[in-house]
PDB file of C-alpha atoms in Angstrom:
ATOM      1  CA  GLY A   1     101.699  88.253  16.234  1.00 80.00           C
ATOM      2  CA  THR A   2     104.148  90.347  18.276  1.00 86.00           C
ATOM      3  CA  THR A   3     102.969  89.792  21.834  1.00 90.00           C
ATOM      4  CA  PRO A   4     103.877  86.815  24.195  1.00 93.00           C
ATOM      5  CA  LYS A   5     100.809  84.401  24.821  1.00 94.00           C
ATOM      6  CA  PRO A   6     100.055  82.313  27.934  1.00 95.00           C
ATOM      7  CA  VAL A   7      99.537  78.736  26.884  1.00 96.00           C
ATOM      8  CA  LEU A   8      98.508  75.619  28.815  1.00 97.00           C
ATOM      9  CA  THR A   9      99.825  72.411  27.490  1.00 98.00           C
ATOM     10  CA  ARG A  10      98.684  68.955  28.891  1.00 98.00           C
ATOM     11  CA  ALA A  11      99.516  65.345  28.569  1.00 98.00           C
ATOM     12  CA  ALA A  12      96.732  62.985  29.641  1.00 98.00           C
ATOM     13  CA  GLY A  13      97.154  59.321  30.340  1.00 96.00           C
ATOM     14  CA  PRO A  14      95.783  57.967  33.488  1.00 96.00           C
ATOM     15  CA  THR A  15      92.815  60.323  33.330  1.00 96.00           C
ATOM     16  CA  LEU A  16      92.004  58.798  29.887  1.00 94.00           C
ATOM     17  CA  GLY A  17      91.759  55.461  31.616  1.00 91.00           C
ATOM     18  CA  ALA A  18      89.366  56.752  34.119  1.00 91.00           C
ATOM     19  CA  LEU A  19      87.213  58.062  31.219  1.00 91.00           C
ATOM     20  CA  GLY A  20      87.072  54.559  29.640  1.00 88.00           C
ATOM     21  CA  ALA A  21      89.977  54.569  27.219  1.00 89.00           C
ATOM     22  CA  THR A  22      91.918  51.321  27.092  1.00 90.00           C
ATOM     23  CA  GLY A  23      95.838  51.010  27.039  1.00 92.00           C
ATOM     24  CA  ALA A  24      96.353  54.583  28.254  1.00 94.00           C
ATOM     25  CA  LEU A  25      99.971  55.723  29.244  1.00 95.00           C
ATOM     26  CA  THR A  26     100.383  55.277  32.773  1.00 96.00           C
ATOM     27  CA  VAL A  27     103.144  57.910  33.268  1.00 96.00           C
ATOM     28  CA  PRO A  28     103.037  60.557  30.447  1.00 97.00           C
ATOM     29  CA  LYS A  29     106.073  62.647  30.193  1.00 98.00           C
ATOM     30  CA  LEU A  30     105.604  66.100  28.663  1.00 98.00           C
ATOM     31  CA  GLU A  31     108.396  68.166  27.108  1.00 98.00           C
ATOM     32  CA  LEU A  32     108.097  71.695  25.408  1.00 98.00           C
ATOM     33  CA  TYR A  33     110.704  72.535  22.838  1.00 98.00           C
ATOM     34  CA  ARG A  34     111.735  75.710  21.034  1.00 96.00           C
ATOM     35  CA  ALA A  35     113.700  74.417  18.089  1.00 94.00           C
ATOM     36  CA  SER A  36     116.004  71.569  19.620  1.00 94.00           C
ATOM     37  CA  THR A  37     116.023  73.164  23.195  1.00 97.00           C
ATOM     38  CA  VAL A  38     113.773  71.984  26.021  1.00 98.00           C
ATOM     39  CA  ILE A  39     112.245  74.950  27.619  1.00 97.00           C
ATOM     40  CA  GLU A  40     109.908  73.110  30.054  1.00 98.00           C
ATOM     41  CA  SER A  41     109.161  69.591  31.094  1.00 98.00           C
ATOM     42  CA  ASN A  42     106.729  67.886  33.605  1.00 98.00           C
ATOM     43  CA  THR A  43     105.965  64.350  34.823  1.00 97.00           C
ATOM     44  CA  GLY A  44     103.075  64.504  37.197  1.00 97.00           C
ATOM     45  CA  TRP A  45     101.202  67.750  37.277  1.00 98.00           C
ATOM     46  CA  THR A  46     100.909  67.979  40.998  1.00 97.00           C
ATOM     47  CA  THR A  47     104.767  67.940  41.335  1.00 96.00           C
ATOM     48  CA  ALA A  48     104.932  71.237  39.578  1.00 97.00           C
ATOM     49  CA  ALA A  49     105.449  74.284  41.777  1.00 97.00           C
ATOM     50  CA  ASN A  50     102.510  76.013  39.866  1.00 98.00           C
ATOM     51  CA  SER A  51     100.148  73.263  40.284  1.00 98.00           C
ATOM     52  CA  THR A  52      97.426  75.428  41.791  1.00 98.00           C
ATOM     53  CA  ALA A  53      97.657  77.759  38.605  1.00 98.00           C
ATOM     54  CA  LEU A  54      97.730  74.689  36.393  1.00 98.00           C
ATOM     55  CA  ALA A  55      94.359  73.432  38.010  1.00 98.00           C
ATOM     56  CA  ALA A  56      92.861  77.083  37.520  1.00 98.00           C
ATOM     57  CA  ALA A  57      93.870  77.303  33.998  1.00 98.00           C
ATOM     58  CA  ALA A  58      92.413  73.971  33.210  1.00 97.00           C
ATOM     59  CA  ALA A  59      89.077  75.014  34.673  1.00 97.00           C
ATOM     60  CA  SER A  60      89.049  78.362  32.892  1.00 96.00           C
ATOM     61  CA  SER A  61      89.772  76.819  29.570  1.00 93.00           C
ATOM     62  CA  GLY A  62      87.104  74.240  29.987  1.00 93.00           C
ATOM     63  CA  ALA A  63      89.636  71.282  30.184  1.00 95.00           C
ATOM     64  CA  PHE A  64      88.551  68.255  32.048  1.00 96.00           C
ATOM     65  CA  ALA A  65      90.126  68.050  35.563  1.00 97.00           C
ATOM     66  CA  PHE A  66      93.129  65.999  36.332  1.00 97.00           C
ATOM     67  CA  ALA A  67      92.905  64.154  39.731  1.00 96.00           C
ATOM     68  CA  ALA A  68      95.123  65.418  42.548  1.00 94.00           C
ATOM     69  CA  GLY A  69      98.235  63.362  42.600  1.00 96.00           C
ATOM     70  CA  SER A  70      97.607  61.729  39.191  1.00 97.00           C
ATOM     71  CA  ALA A  71     100.468  61.026  36.854  1.00 97.00           C
ATOM     72  CA  ASP A  72      98.998  63.215  34.135  1.00 98.00           C
ATOM     73  CA  SER A  73     101.435  66.087  33.294  1.00 98.00           C
ATOM     74  CA  ALA A  74     100.873  69.788  32.456  1.00 99.00           C
ATOM     75  CA  ILE A  75     102.864  72.910  31.614  1.00 98.00           C
ATOM     76  CA  LEU A  76     101.775  76.550  32.022  1.00 98.00           C
ATOM     77  CA  THR A  77     104.067  79.082  30.460  1.00 97.00           C
ATOM     78  CA  THR A  78     104.027  82.248  28.470  1.00 97.00           C
ATOM     79  CA  LEU A  79     105.510  81.849  24.939  1.00 96.00           C
ATOM     80  CA  ALA A  80     106.850  84.346  22.602  1.00 95.00           C
ATOM     81  CA  PRO A  81     105.629  84.402  18.962  1.00 93.00           C
ATOM     82  CA  GLY A  82     107.061  81.551  17.037  1.00 93.00           C
ATOM     83  CA  GLY A  83     107.205  77.649  16.494  1.00 93.00           C
ATOM     84  CA  TYR A  84     107.207  75.249  19.317  1.00 96.00           C
ATOM     85  CA  THR A  85     107.063  71.423  19.768  1.00 96.00           C
ATOM     86  CA  ALA A  86     105.403  69.599  22.598  1.00 96.00           C
ATOM     87  CA  ILE A  87     106.380  65.836  22.912  1.00 96.00           C
ATOM     88  CA  ILE A  88     104.429  63.354  25.055  1.00 97.00           C
ATOM     89  CA  SER A  89     106.362  60.103  25.704  1.00 96.00           C
ATOM     90  CA  SER A  90     106.232  57.322  28.289  1.00 95.00           C
ATOM     91  CA  GLY A  91     107.956  58.084  31.540  1.00 93.00           C
ATOM     92  CA  ALA A  92     107.652  54.438  32.591  1.00 89.00           C
ATOM     93  CA  GLY A  93     109.067  52.948  29.323  1.00 86.00           C
ATOM     94  CA  ALA A  94     105.703  51.266  28.379  1.00 88.00           C
ATOM     95  CA  PRO A  95     103.802  52.462  25.323  1.00 91.00           C
ATOM     96  CA  GLY A  96     100.292  53.485  25.413  1.00 92.00           C
ATOM     97  CA  VAL A  97      97.525  55.822  24.319  1.00 93.00           C
ATOM     98  CA  GLY A  98      97.918  59.499  25.227  1.00 95.00           C
ATOM     99  CA  LEU A  99      96.186  62.845  24.768  1.00 95.00           C
ATOM    100  CA  ILE A 100      98.142  66.047  24.157  1.00 95.00           C
ATOM    101  CA  GLU A 101      96.164  69.339  24.674  1.00 96.00           C
ATOM    102  CA  ILE A 102      97.115  72.934  23.991  1.00 95.00           C
ATOM    103  CA  TYR A 103      94.977  75.894  25.079  1.00 94.00           C
ATOM    104  CA  ASP A 104      95.417  79.591  24.322  1.00 92.00           C
ATOM    105  CA  LEU A 105      94.563  81.428  27.654  1.00 93.00           C
ATOM    106  CA  SER A 106      94.794  84.853  26.212  1.00 88.00           C
ATOM    107  CA  ALA A 107      91.969  87.100  25.286  1.00 77.00           C
ATOM    108  CA  PRO A 108      91.102  87.341  21.660  1.00 72.00           C
ATOM    109  CA  ALA A 109      93.174  89.959  19.915  1.00 68.00           C
ATOM    110  CA  LEU A 110      93.480  90.781  16.203  1.00 61.00           C
ATOM    111  CA  GLY A 111      96.722  89.152  14.617  1.00 62.00           C
ATOM    112  CA  GLN A 112      97.438  87.173  17.856  1.00 62.00           C
ATOM    113  CA  ASN A 113      96.262  83.671  17.010  1.00 72.00           C
ATOM    114  CA  LEU A 114      97.345  80.037  17.276  1.00 77.00           C
ATOM    115  CA  ILE A 115      97.580  79.527  13.455  1.00 82.00           C
ATOM    116  CA  ASN A 116      98.865  76.023  13.192  1.00 91.00           C
ATOM    117  CA  LEU A 117      98.732  72.777  15.042  1.00 92.00           C
ATOM    118  CA  SER A 118     100.315  69.581  14.010  1.00 95.00           C
ATOM    119  CA  THR A 119     100.568  66.142  15.546  1.00 95.00           C
ATOM    120  CA  ARG A 120     102.962  63.181  14.546  1.00 96.00           C
ATOM    121  CA  ALA A 121     101.929  59.805  15.806  1.00 96.00           C
ATOM    122  CA  ILE A 122     101.158  56.359  14.875  1.00 95.00           C
ATOM    123  CA  ALA A 123      97.889  56.055  13.170  1.00 97.00           C
ATOM    124  CA  GLY A 124      96.374  52.748  14.196  1.00 96.00           C
ATOM    125  CA  THR A 125      92.840  51.228  14.585  1.00 94.00           C
ATOM    126  CA  GLY A 126      90.196  51.440  17.267  1.00 92.00           C
ATOM    127  CA  SER A 127      91.480  53.159  20.383  1.00 88.00           C
ATOM    128  CA  GLU A 128      94.820  53.753  18.640  1.00 92.00           C
ATOM    129  CA  THR A 129      93.364  56.053  15.853  1.00 95.00           C
ATOM    130  CA  LEU A 130      95.122  59.223  15.532  1.00 97.00           C
ATOM    131  CA  ILE A 131      92.708  61.993  16.606  1.00 96.00           C
ATOM    132  CA  SER A 132      93.308  65.759  16.736  1.00 95.00           C
ATOM    133  CA  GLY A 133      90.614  68.068  18.195  1.00 94.00           C
ATOM    134  CA  LEU A 134      90.021  71.889  17.586  1.00 93.00           C
ATOM    135  CA  ILE A 135      87.796  74.406  18.729  1.00 92.00           C
ATOM    136  CA  ILE A 136      86.701  77.383  16.542  1.00 91.00           C
ATOM    137  CA  GLY A 137      85.899  80.423  18.843  1.00 86.00           C
ATOM    138  CA  GLY A 138      84.131  83.657  18.211  1.00 86.00           C
ATOM    139  CA  THR A 139      80.840  84.157  16.270  1.00 91.00           C
ATOM    140  CA  LEU A 140      81.945  83.784  12.611  1.00 92.00           C
ATOM    141  CA  PRO A 141      82.849  80.757  10.552  1.00 96.00           C
ATOM    142  CA  LYS A 142      86.637  80.092   9.958  1.00 95.00           C
ATOM    143  CA  ARG A 143      88.353  78.563   7.000  1.00 97.00           C
ATOM    144  CA  VAL A 144      90.918  75.980   7.773  1.00 97.00           C
ATOM    145  CA  LEU A 145      93.311  73.735   5.964  1.00 98.00           C
ATOM    146  CA  ILE A 146      93.524  70.156   7.458  1.00 98.00           C
ATOM    147  CA  ARG A 147      96.074  67.788   6.120  1.00 99.00           C
ATOM    148  CA  ALA A 148      97.115  64.163   6.864  1.00 99.00           C
ATOM    149  CA  ALA A 149     100.715  63.272   5.709  1.00 99.00           C
ATOM    150  CA  GLY A 150     101.982  59.828   5.162  1.00 98.00           C
ATOM    151  CA  PRO A 151     103.976  59.369   2.025  1.00 98.00           C
ATOM    152  CA  ALA A 152     105.078  62.911   2.084  1.00 98.00           C
ATOM    153  CA  LEU A 153     107.021  62.194   5.427  1.00 98.00           C
ATOM    154  CA  ALA A 154     109.543  59.918   3.565  1.00 98.00           C
ATOM    155  CA  PRO A 155     111.762  62.777   2.337  1.00 97.00           C
ATOM    156  CA  PHE A 156     112.396  63.660   6.006  1.00 97.00           C
ATOM    157  CA  GLY A 157     113.905  60.256   6.654  1.00 98.00           C
ATOM    158  CA  LEU A 158     111.062  58.880   8.461  1.00 98.00           C
ATOM    159  CA  THR A 159     110.066  55.122   8.062  1.00 98.00           C
ATOM    160  CA  GLY A 160     107.110  52.986   8.920  1.00 98.00           C
ATOM    161  CA  LEU A 161     104.781  55.534   7.321  1.00 99.00           C
ATOM    162  CA  LEU A 162     100.979  55.271   6.832  1.00 99.00           C
ATOM    163  CA  THR A 163     100.885  54.551   3.063  1.00 98.00           C
ATOM    164  CA  ARG A 164      97.435  55.645   2.448  1.00 98.00           C
ATOM    165  CA  PRO A 165      95.929  58.007   5.143  1.00 98.00           C
ATOM    166  CA  GLN A 166      92.245  58.705   5.267  1.00 98.00           C
ATOM    167  CA  LEU A 167      91.248  61.961   6.887  1.00 98.00           C
ATOM    168  CA  THR A 168      87.718  62.403   8.455  1.00 98.00           C
ATOM    169  CA  LEU A 169      86.338  65.592   9.971  1.00 98.00           C
ATOM    170  CA  PHE A 170      83.672  65.184  12.710  1.00 98.00           C
ATOM    171  CA  ALA A 171      81.367  67.482  14.410  1.00 97.00           C
ATOM    172  CA  GLY A 172      80.379  65.563  17.471  1.00 95.00           C
ATOM    173  CA  ASN A 173      79.915  61.914  16.350  1.00 95.00           C
ATOM    174  CA  THR A 174      78.769  63.077  12.811  1.00 97.00           C
ATOM    175  CA  PRO A 175      81.240  62.806   9.879  1.00 98.00           C
ATOM    176  CA  VAL A 176      81.286  66.143   8.048  1.00 97.00           C
ATOM    177  CA  VAL A 177      83.868  65.505   5.246  1.00 98.00           C
ATOM    178  CA  GLN A 178      86.358  62.997   4.202  1.00 98.00           C
ATOM    179  CA  ASN A 179      89.359  62.583   1.943  1.00 98.00           C
ATOM    180  CA  ALA A 180      91.882  59.916   1.024  1.00 98.00           C
ATOM    181  CA  GLY A 181      94.164  61.184  -1.782  1.00 97.00           C
ATOM    182  CA  TRP A 182      94.325  65.009  -1.944  1.00 98.00           C
ATOM    183  CA  SER A 183      94.836  65.238  -5.677  1.00 96.00           C
ATOM    184  CA  THR A 184      91.684  63.409  -6.255  1.00 94.00           C
ATOM    185  CA  SER A 185      89.575  66.279  -4.647  1.00 96.00           C
ATOM    186  CA  PRO A 186      87.817  68.802  -6.728  1.00 96.00           C
ATOM    187  CA  ASP A 187      89.713  71.320  -4.624  1.00 96.00           C
ATOM    188  CA  ALA A 188      93.149  70.077  -5.461  1.00 98.00           C
ATOM    189  CA  LEU A 189      94.265  73.262  -6.852  1.00 98.00           C
ATOM    190  CA  ALA A 190      93.021  75.388  -3.955  1.00 98.00           C
ATOM    191  CA  LEU A 191      94.641  72.695  -1.434  1.00 98.00           C
ATOM    192  CA  ALA A 192      98.093  73.182  -3.064  1.00 98.00           C
ATOM    193  CA  ALA A 193      97.654  76.925  -3.111  1.00 98.00           C
ATOM    194  CA  ALA A 194      96.482  77.065   0.511  1.00 98.00           C
ATOM    195  CA  ALA A 195      99.568  74.868   1.608  1.00 98.00           C
ATOM    196  CA  THR A 196     101.769  77.361  -0.019  1.00 97.00           C
ATOM    197  CA  ARG A 197     100.245  80.456   1.509  1.00 96.00           C
ATOM    198  CA  VAL A 198     100.582  79.039   5.019  1.00 95.00           C
ATOM    199  CA  GLY A 199     104.103  77.676   4.541  1.00 95.00           C
ATOM    200  CA  ALA A 200     103.335  73.979   4.685  1.00 97.00           C
ATOM    201  CA  PHE A 201     105.619  71.675   2.813  1.00 97.00           C
ATOM    202  CA  ALA A 202     104.154  70.551  -0.488  1.00 98.00           C
ATOM    203  CA  PHE A 203     102.550  67.139  -1.230  1.00 98.00           C
ATOM    204  CA  ALA A 204     103.621  65.667  -4.475  1.00 98.00           C
ATOM    205  CA  ALA A 205     101.009  65.543  -7.249  1.00 95.00           C
ATOM    206  CA  GLY A 206      99.104  62.216  -7.219  1.00 96.00           C
ATOM    207  CA  SER A 207     100.401  61.230  -3.670  1.00 98.00           C
ATOM    208  CA  ALA A 208      98.212  59.465  -1.339  1.00 98.00           C
ATOM    209  CA  ASP A 209      98.465  62.030   1.324  1.00 99.00           C
ATOM    210  CA  ALA A 210      94.997  63.621   2.336  1.00 99.00           C
ATOM    211  CA  ALA A 211      93.822  67.153   2.758  1.00 99.00           C
ATOM    212  CA  LEU A 212      90.642  69.286   3.100  1.00 98.00           C
ATOM    213  CA  ILE A 213      89.670  72.966   3.134  1.00 98.00           C
ATOM    214  CA  VAL A 214      86.616  73.623   4.979  1.00 98.00           C
ATOM    215  CA  ALA A 215      84.793  76.586   6.503  1.00 97.00           C
ATOM    216  CA  LEU A 216      83.883  75.651  10.095  1.00 97.00           C
ATOM    217  CA  ALA A 217      81.183  77.508  12.267  1.00 97.00           C
ATOM    218  CA  PRO A 218      82.212  78.180  15.957  1.00 96.00           C
ATOM    219  CA  GLY A 219      82.364  74.976  17.963  1.00 95.00           C
ATOM    220  CA  ALA A 220      84.283  71.889  18.583  1.00 96.00           C
ATOM    221  CA  TYR A 221      85.565  69.438  16.055  1.00 97.00           C
ATOM    222  CA  THR A 222      87.659  66.311  15.836  1.00 97.00           C
ATOM    223  CA  VAL A 223      89.902  65.062  12.874  1.00 98.00           C
ATOM    224  CA  GLN A 224      90.555  61.342  12.595  1.00 98.00           C
ATOM    225  CA  VAL A 225      93.296  59.878  10.712  1.00 98.00           C
ATOM    226  CA  THR A 226      93.167  56.135   9.727  1.00 98.00           C
ATOM    227  CA  GLY A 227      94.564  54.051   7.012  1.00 98.00           C
ATOM    228  CA  VAL A 228      92.630  52.986   4.068  1.00 97.00           C
ATOM    229  CA  ALA A 229      91.746  49.116   4.392  1.00 96.00           C
ATOM    230  CA  ASP A 230      92.688  49.336   8.054  1.00 96.00           C
ATOM    231  CA  THR A 231      96.524  49.928   7.366  1.00 97.00           C
ATOM    232  CA  THR A 232      98.606  51.470  10.125  1.00 98.00           C
ATOM    233  CA  GLY A 233     101.705  53.612  10.267  1.00 98.00           C
ATOM    234  CA  LEU A 234     103.323  56.818  11.282  1.00 98.00           C
ATOM    235  CA  ALA A 235     101.465  59.896   9.979  1.00 98.00           C
ATOM    236  CA  LEU A 236     101.266  63.677  10.571  1.00 98.00           C
ATOM    237  CA  VAL A 237      97.949  65.560  11.067  1.00 98.00           C
ATOM    238  CA  GLU A 238      98.034  69.333  10.543  1.00 97.00           C
ATOM    239  CA  VAL A 239      95.406  72.104  11.074  1.00 97.00           C
ATOM    240  CA  TYR A 240      96.111  75.559   9.671  1.00 96.00           C
ATOM    241  CA  GLU A 241      94.007  78.787  10.019  1.00 94.00           C
ATOM    242  CA  LEU A 242      93.497  80.249   6.575  1.00 94.00           C
ATOM    243  CA  PRO A 243      93.452  84.057   6.053  1.00 86.00           C
TER     244      PRO A 243
END
């Protein structure tokens, strides 16, 4: 689009532990980048000057509340159209499980959408499964391209990759569709064309990277990336809105 958009970005750690998650980050540090420049950062949401606005934004977007004084982190800012990167890391040096969230706080407007979300992390097993969530708003179904890159990350100089990513889309606790090896899908040609259309980097023919095209009714969904045969490694999960 052409209009700046108010966005709430959050990094949950301690609150995940309170909700029953094990091995959660104790001090999540949140940084928001435009290209290679840090434009905002936070460690401990109640230390922010706009902590009252952060709590109000979380409530209005339907996000679960962070406890007052918790070490969970959040950033509320208005972003111009373009690409941004949010990084969650450990402010205490110890690794752990974290949740990063991005909420579009603006009213729906034609041509003013979040069109792509991607997350790079270690895809493990159990509580360390790489999970991405998305919410489809409005009243009509929306077509999305969902991808899990493992081998395709090698040309970017990354190591320790998930060699055979498996991608599963859930509605609630119910698996909807799954893929492991995008070119084995009957939609392989459509997947390649959709990736080109949205500007995603190409997956090599026959690679073990995974992808899906699906029309989703309004509602909440999760995407889980795991390794075939319980393998683990670095992976990238992407969600693109298709025109």
